[in-house]
Tab-separated table of N, CA and C in Angstrom:
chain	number	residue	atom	x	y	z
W	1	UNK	N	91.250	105.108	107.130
W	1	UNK	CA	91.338	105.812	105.868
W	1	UNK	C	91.483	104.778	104.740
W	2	UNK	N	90.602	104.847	103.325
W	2	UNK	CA	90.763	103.976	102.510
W	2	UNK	C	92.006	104.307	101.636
W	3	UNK	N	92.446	103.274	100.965
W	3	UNK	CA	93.846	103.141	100.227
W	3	UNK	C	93.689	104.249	99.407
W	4	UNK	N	92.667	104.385	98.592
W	4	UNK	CA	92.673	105.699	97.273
W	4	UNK	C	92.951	106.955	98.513
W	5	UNK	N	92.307	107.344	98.968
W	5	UNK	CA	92.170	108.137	100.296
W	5	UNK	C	94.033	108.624	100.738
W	6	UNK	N	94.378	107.728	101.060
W	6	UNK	CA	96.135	107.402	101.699
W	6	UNK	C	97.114	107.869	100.243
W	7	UNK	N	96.578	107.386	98.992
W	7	UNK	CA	97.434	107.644	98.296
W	7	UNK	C	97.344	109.098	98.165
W	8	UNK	N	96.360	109.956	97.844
W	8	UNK	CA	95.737	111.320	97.932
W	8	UNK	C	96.573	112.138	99.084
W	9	UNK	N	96.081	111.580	100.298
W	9	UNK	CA	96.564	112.221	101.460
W	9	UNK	C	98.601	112.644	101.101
W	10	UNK	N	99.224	111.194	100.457
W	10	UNK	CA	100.203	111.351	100.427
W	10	UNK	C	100.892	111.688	99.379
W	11	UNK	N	100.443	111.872	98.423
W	11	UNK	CA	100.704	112.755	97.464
W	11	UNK	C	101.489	111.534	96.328
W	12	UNK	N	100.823	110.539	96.415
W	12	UNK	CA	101.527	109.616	95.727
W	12	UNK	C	100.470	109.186	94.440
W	13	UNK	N	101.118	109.154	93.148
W	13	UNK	CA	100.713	108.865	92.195
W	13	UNK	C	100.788	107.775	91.650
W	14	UNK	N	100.244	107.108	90.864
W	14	UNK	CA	100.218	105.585	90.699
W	14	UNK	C	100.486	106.084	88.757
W	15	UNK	N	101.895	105.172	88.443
W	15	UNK	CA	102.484	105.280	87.381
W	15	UNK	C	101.193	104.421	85.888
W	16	UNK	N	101.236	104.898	84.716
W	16	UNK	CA	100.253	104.294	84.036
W	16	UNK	C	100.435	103.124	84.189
W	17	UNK	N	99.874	101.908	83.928
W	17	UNK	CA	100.252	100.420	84.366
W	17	UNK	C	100.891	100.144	82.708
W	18	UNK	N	101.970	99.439	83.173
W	18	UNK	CA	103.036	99.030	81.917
W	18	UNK	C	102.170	97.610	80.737
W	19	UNK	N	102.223	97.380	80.131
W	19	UNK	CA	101.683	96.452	79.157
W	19	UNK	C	102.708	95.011	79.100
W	20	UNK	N	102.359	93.893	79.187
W	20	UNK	CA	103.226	92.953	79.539
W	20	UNK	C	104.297	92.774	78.366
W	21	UNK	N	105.577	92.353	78.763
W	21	UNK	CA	106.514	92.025	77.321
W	21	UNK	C	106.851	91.261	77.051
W	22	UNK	N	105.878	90.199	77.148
W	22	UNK	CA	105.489	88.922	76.749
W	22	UNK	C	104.653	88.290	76.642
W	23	UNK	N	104.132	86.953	76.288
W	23	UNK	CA	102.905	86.341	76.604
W	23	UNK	C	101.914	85.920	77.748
W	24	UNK	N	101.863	87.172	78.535
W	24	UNK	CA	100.724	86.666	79.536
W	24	UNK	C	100.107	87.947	80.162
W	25	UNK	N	99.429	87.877	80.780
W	25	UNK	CA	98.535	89.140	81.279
W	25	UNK	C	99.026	89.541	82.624
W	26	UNK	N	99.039	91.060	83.325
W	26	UNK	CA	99.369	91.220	83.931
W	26	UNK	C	98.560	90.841	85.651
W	27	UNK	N	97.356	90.587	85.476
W	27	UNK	CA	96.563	89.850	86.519
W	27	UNK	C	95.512	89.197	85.918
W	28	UNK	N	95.291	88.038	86.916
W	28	UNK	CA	93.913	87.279	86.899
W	28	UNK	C	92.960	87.025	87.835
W	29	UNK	N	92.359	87.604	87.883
W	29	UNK	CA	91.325	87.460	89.264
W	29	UNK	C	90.617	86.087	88.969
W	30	UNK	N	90.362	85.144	90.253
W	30	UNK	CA	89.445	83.570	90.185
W	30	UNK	C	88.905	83.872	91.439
W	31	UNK	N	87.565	84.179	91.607
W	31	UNK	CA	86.930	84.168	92.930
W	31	UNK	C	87.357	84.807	93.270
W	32	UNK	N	87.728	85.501	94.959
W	32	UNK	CA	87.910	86.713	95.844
W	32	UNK	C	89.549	87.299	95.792
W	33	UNK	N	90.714	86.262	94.958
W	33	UNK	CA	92.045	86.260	94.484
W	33	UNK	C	92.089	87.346	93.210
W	34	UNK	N	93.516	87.930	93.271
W	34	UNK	CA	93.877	88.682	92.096
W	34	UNK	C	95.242	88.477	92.280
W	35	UNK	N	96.157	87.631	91.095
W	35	UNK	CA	96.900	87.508	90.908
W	35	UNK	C	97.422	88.016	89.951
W	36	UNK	N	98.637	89.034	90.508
W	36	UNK	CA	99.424	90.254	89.885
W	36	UNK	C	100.813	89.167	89.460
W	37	UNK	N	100.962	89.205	87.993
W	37	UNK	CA	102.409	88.804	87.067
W	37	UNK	C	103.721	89.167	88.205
W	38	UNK	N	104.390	89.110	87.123
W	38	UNK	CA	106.217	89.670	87.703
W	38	UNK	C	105.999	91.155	87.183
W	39	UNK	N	106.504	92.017	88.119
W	39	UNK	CA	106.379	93.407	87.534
W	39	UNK	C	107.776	93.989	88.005
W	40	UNK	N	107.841	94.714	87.167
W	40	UNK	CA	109.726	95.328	87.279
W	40	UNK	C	109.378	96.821	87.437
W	41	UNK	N	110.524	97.310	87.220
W	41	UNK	CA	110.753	99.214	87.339
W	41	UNK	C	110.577	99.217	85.920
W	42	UNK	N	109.656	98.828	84.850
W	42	UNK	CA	109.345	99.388	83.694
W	42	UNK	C	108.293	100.297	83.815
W	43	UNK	N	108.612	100.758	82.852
W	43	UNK	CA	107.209	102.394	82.348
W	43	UNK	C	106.710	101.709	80.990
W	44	UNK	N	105.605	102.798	80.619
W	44	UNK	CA	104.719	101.970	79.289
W	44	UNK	C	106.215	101.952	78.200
W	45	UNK	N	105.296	101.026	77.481
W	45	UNK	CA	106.531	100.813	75.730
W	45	UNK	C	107.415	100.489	76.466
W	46	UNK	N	107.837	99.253	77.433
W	46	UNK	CA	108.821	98.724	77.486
W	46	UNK	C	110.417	98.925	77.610
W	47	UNK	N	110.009	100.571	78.597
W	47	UNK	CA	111.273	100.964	78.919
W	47	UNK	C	111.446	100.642	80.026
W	48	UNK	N	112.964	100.872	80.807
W	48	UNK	CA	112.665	100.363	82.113
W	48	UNK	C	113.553	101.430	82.818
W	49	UNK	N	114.018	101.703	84.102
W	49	UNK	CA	114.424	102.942	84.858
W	49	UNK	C	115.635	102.612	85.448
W	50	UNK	N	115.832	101.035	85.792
W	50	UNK	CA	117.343	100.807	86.572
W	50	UNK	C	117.683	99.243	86.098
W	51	UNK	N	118.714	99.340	85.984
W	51	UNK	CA	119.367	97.913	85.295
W	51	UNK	C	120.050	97.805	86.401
W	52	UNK	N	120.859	96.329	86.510
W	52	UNK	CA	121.893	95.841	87.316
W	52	UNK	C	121.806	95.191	88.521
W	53	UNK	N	122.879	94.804	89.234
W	53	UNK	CA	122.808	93.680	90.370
W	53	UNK	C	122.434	94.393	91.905
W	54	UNK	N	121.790	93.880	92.537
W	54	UNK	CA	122.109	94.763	93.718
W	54	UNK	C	123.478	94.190	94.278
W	55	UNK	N	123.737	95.098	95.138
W	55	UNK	CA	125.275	94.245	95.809
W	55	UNK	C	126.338	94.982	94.372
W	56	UNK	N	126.217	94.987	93.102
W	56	UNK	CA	126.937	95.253	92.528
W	56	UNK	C	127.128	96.820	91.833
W	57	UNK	N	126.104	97.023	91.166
W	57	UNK	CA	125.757	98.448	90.224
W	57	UNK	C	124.699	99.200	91.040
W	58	UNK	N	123.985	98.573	92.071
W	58	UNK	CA	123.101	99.133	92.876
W	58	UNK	C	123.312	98.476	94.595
W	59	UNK	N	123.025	99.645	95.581
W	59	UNK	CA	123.620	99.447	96.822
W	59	UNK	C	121.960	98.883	97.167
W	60	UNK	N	121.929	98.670	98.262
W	60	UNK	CA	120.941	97.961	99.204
W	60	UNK	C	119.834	99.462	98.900
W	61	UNK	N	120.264	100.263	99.590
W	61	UNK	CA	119.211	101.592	99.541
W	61	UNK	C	118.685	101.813	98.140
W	62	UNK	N	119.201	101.979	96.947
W	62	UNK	CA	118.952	102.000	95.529
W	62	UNK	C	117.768	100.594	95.025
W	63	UNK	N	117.909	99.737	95.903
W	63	UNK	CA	117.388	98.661	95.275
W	63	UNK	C	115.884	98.556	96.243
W	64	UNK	N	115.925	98.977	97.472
W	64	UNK	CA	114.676	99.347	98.345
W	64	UNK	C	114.397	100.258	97.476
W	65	UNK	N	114.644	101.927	96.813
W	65	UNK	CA	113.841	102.566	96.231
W	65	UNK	C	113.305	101.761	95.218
W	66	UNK	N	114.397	100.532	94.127
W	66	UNK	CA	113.549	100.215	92.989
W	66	UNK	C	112.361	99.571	93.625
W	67	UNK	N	112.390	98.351	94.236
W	67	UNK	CA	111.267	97.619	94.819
W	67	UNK	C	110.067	98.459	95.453
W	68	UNK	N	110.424	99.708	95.948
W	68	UNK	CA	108.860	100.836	95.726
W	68	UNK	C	108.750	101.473	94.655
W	69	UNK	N	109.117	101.087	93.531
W	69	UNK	CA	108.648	101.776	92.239
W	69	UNK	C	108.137	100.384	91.805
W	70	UNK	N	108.415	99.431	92.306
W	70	UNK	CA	107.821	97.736	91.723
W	70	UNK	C	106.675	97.746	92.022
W	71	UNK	N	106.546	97.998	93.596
W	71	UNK	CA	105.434	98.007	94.151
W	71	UNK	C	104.253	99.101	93.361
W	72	UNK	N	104.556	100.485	93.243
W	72	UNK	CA	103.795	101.202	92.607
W	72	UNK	C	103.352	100.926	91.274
W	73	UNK	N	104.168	100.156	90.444
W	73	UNK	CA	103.808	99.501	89.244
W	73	UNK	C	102.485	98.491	89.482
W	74	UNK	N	102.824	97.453	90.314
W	74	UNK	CA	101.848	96.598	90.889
W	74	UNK	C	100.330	97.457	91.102
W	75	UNK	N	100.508	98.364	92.177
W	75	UNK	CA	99.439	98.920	92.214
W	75	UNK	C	98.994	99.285	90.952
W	76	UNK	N	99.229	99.959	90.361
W	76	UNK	CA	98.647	100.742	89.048
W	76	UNK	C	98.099	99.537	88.141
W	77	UNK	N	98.130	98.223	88.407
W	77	UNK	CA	98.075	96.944	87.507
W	77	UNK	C	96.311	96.608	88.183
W	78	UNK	N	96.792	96.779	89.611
W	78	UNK	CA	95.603	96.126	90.119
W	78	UNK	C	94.731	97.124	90.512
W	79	UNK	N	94.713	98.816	90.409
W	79	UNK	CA	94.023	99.580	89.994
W	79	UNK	C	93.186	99.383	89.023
W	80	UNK	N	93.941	99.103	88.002
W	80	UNK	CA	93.347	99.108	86.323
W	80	UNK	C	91.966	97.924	86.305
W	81	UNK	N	92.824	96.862	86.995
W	81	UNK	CA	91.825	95.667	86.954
W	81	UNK	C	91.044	95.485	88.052
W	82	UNK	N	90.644	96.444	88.962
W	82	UNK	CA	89.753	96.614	90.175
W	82	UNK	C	88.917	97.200	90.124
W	83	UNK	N	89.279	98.512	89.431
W	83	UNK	CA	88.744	100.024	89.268
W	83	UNK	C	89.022	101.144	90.096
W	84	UNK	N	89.369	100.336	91.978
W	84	UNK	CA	89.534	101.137	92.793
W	84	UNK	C	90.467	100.075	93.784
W	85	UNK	N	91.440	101.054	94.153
W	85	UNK	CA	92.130	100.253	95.276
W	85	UNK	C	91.293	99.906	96.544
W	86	UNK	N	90.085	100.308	96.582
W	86	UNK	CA	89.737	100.247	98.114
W	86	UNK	C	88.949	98.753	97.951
W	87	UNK	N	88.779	98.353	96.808
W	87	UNK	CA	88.553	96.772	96.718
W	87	UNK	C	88.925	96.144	97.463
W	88	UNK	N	90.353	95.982	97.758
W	88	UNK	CA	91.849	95.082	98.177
W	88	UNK	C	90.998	95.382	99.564
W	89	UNK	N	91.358	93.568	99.954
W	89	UNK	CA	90.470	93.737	101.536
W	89	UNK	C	92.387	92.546	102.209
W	90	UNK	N	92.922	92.670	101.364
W	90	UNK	CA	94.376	91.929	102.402
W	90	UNK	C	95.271	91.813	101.155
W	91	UNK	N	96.390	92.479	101.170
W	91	UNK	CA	97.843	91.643	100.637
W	91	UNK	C	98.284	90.213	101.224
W	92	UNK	N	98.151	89.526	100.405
W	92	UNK	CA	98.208	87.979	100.558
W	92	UNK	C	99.547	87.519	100.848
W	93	UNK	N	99.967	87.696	100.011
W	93	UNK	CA	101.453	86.811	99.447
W	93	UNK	C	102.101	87.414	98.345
W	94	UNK	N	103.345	88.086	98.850
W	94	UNK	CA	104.073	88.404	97.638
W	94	UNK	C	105.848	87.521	97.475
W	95	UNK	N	105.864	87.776	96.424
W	95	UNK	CA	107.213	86.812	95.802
W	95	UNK	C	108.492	87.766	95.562
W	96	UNK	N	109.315	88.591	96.096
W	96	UNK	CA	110.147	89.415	95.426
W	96	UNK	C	111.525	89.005	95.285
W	97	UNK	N	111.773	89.072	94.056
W	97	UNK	CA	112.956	88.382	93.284
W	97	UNK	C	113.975	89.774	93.334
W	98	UNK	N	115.430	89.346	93.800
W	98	UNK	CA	116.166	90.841	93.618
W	98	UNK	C	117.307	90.204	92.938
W	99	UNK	N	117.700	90.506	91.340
W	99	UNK	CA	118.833	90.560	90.963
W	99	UNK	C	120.562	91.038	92.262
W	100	UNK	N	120.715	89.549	92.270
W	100	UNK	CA	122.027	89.600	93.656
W	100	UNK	C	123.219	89.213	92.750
W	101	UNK	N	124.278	90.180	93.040
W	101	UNK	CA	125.830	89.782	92.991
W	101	UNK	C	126.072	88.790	93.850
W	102	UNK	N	127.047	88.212	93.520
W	102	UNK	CA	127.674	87.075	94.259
W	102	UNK	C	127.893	87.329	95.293
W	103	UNK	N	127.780	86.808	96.208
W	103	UNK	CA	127.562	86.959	97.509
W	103	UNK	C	126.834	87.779	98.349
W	104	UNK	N	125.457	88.666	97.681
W	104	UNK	CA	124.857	89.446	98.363
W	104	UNK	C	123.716	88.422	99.545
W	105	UNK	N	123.876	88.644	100.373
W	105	UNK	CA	122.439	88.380	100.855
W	105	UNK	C	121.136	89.372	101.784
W	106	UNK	N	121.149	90.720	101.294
W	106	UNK	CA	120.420	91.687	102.065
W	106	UNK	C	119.397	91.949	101.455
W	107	UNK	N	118.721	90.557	100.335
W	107	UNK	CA	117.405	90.878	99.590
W	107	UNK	C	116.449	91.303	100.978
W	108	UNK	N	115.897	91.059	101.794
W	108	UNK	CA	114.891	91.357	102.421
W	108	UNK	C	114.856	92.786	102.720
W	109	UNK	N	115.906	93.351	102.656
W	109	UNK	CA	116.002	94.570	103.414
W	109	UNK	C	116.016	95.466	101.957
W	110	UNK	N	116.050	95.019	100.330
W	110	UNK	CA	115.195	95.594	99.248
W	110	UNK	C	113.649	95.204	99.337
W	111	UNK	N	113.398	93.845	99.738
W	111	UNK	CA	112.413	94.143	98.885
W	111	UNK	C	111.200	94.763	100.376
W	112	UNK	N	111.906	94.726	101.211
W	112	UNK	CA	111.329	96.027	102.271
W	112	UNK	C	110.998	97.235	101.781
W	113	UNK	N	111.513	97.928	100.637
W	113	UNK	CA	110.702	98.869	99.940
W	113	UNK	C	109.238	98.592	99.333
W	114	UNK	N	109.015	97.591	99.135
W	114	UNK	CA	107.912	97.609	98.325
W	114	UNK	C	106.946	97.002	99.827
W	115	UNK	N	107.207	96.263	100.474
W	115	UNK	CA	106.730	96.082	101.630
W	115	UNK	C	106.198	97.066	102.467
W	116	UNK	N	107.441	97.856	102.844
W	116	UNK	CA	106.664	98.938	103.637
W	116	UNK	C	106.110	100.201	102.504
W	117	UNK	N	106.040	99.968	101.657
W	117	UNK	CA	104.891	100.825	100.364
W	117	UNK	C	103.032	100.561	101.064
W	118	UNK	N	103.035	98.573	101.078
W	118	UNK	CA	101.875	98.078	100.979
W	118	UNK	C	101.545	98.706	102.868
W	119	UNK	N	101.950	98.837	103.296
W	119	UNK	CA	101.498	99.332	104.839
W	119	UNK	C	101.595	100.793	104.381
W	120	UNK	N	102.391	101.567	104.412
W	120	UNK	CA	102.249	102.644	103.982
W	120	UNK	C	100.480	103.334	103.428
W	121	UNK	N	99.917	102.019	102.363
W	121	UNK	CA	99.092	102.583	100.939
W	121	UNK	C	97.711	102.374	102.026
W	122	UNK	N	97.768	100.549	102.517
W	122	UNK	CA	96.935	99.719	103.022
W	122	UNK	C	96.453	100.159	104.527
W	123	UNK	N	97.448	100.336	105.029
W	123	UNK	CA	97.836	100.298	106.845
W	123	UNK	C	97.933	99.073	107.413
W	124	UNK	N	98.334	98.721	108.398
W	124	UNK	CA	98.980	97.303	108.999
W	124	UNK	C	97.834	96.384	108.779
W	125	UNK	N	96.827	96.217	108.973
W	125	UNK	CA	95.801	94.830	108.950
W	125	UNK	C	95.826	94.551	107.478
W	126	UNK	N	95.730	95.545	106.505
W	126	UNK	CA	95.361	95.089	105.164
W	126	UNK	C	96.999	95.001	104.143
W	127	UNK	N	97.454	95.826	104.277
W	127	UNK	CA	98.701	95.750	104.064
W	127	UNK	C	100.279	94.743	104.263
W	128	UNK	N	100.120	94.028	105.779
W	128	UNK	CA	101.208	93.442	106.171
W	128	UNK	C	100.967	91.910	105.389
W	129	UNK	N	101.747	91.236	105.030
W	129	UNK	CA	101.637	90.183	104.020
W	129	UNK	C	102.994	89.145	104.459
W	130	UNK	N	102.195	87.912	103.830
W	130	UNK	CA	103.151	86.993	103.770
W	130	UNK	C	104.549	86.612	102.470
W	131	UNK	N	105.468	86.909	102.941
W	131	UNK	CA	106.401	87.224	101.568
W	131	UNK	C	107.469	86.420	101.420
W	132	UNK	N	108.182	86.138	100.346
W	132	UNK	CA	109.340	85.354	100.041
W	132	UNK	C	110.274	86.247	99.573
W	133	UNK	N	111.529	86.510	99.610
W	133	UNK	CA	112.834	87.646	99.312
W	133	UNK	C	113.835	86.503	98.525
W	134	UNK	N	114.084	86.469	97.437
W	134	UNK	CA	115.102	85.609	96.958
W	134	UNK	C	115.712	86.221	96.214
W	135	UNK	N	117.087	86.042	95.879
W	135	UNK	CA	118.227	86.034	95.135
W	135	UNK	C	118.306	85.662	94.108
W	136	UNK	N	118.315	86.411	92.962
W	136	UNK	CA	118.403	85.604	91.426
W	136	UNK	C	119.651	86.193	90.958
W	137	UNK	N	120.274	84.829	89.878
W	137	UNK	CA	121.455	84.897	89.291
W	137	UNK	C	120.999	86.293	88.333
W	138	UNK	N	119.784	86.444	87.608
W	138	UNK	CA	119.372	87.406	86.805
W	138	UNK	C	118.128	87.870	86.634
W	139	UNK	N	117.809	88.411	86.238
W	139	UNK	CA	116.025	88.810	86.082
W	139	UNK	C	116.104	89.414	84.823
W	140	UNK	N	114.722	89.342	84.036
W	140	UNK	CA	114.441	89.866	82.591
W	140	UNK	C	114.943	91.404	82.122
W	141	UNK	N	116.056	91.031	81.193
W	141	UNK	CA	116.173	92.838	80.565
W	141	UNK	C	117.287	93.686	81.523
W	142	UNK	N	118.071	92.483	82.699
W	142	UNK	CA	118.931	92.948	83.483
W	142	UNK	C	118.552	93.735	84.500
W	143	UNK	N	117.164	93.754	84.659
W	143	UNK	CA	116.479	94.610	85.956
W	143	UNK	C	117.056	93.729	87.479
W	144	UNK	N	117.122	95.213	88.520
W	144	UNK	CA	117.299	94.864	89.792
W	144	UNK	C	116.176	93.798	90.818
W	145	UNK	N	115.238	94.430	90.382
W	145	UNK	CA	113.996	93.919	91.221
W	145	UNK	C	112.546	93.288	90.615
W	146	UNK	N	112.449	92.280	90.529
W	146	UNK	CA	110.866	91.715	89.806
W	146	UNK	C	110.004	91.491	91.190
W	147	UNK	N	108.900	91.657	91.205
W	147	UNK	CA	107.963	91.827	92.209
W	147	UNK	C	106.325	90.742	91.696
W	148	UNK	N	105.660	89.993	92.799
W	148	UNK	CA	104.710	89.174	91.867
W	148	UNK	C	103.615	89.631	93.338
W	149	UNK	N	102.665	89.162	93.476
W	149	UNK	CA	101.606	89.742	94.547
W	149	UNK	C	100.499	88.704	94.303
W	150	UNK	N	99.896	88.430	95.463
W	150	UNK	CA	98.637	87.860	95.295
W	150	UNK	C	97.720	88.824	96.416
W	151	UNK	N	96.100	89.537	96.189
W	151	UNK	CA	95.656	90.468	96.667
W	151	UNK	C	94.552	89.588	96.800
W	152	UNK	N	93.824	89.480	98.330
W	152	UNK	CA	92.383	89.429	98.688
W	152	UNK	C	91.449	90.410	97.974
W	153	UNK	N	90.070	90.274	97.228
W	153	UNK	CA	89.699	91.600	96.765
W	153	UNK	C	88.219	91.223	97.229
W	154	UNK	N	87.212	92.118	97.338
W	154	UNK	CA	86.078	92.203	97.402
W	154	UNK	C	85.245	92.681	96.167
């Protein structure tokens, strides 16, 4: 089943893609690569949906839901600049940064929301990816979760 197909089937909607709030674009495709920015739990005009630390103002489960609203942001980015998800022939490499309280260390098991999103959308061959989970003292605007992606495309 193709990704547009999966999202349909599952009743999942892809949020308008947010406009960057700063100086740079939200992807760049070079040859068969599409490289997706830092994307947060913002909506258009630069609002955003959850502030705070995980470990602190947000539990482990709260911060897996934000990181699948990261992820769905992402998509809707590389929708826009594809035309169609069924482009995406592999999730490459993603980077997910999780705003951590002092002493948290259960980023992987947030940014496992947005992870199991891309299997979920993709299914295991195109979907499963190589990823990094790190701990930041902070992230932009006090958000929980920043999310970055690099997508194989055809």
């Amino acid at each position: 089943m193709s990704a547009e197909a999966r999202l349909k089937d599952k009743g999942i909607a892809l949020p308008t893609p947010t406009t960057p709030l700063a100086n740079y674009v939200g992807a760049v495709q070079t040859g068969n690569l599409l490289f997706l920015s830092g994307h947060g739990p913002f909506r258009p005009h630069g609002k955003f949906t959850h502030v705070g630390k995980v470990g602190g103002e947000l539990t482990v489960e709260q911060g897996y839901a934000v990181a699948r609203e990261v992820g769905l942001n992402l998509l809707a980015t590389a929708k826009a600049s594809l035309g169609s998800l069924d482009r995406v022939k592999r999730v490459v490499k993603v980077l997910g940064m999780v705003n951590s309280a002092d002493g948290f260390a259960d980023q992987p098991k947030v940014i496992n929301g947005f992870s199991d999103l891309m299997i979920e959308v993709f299914g295991e061959a195109i979907g499963r990816h190589a990823r990094s989970a790190v701990g930041m003292a902070g992230l932009p605007l006090g958000i929980p979760v920043e999310i970055e992606m690099v997508l194989e495309v055809e």
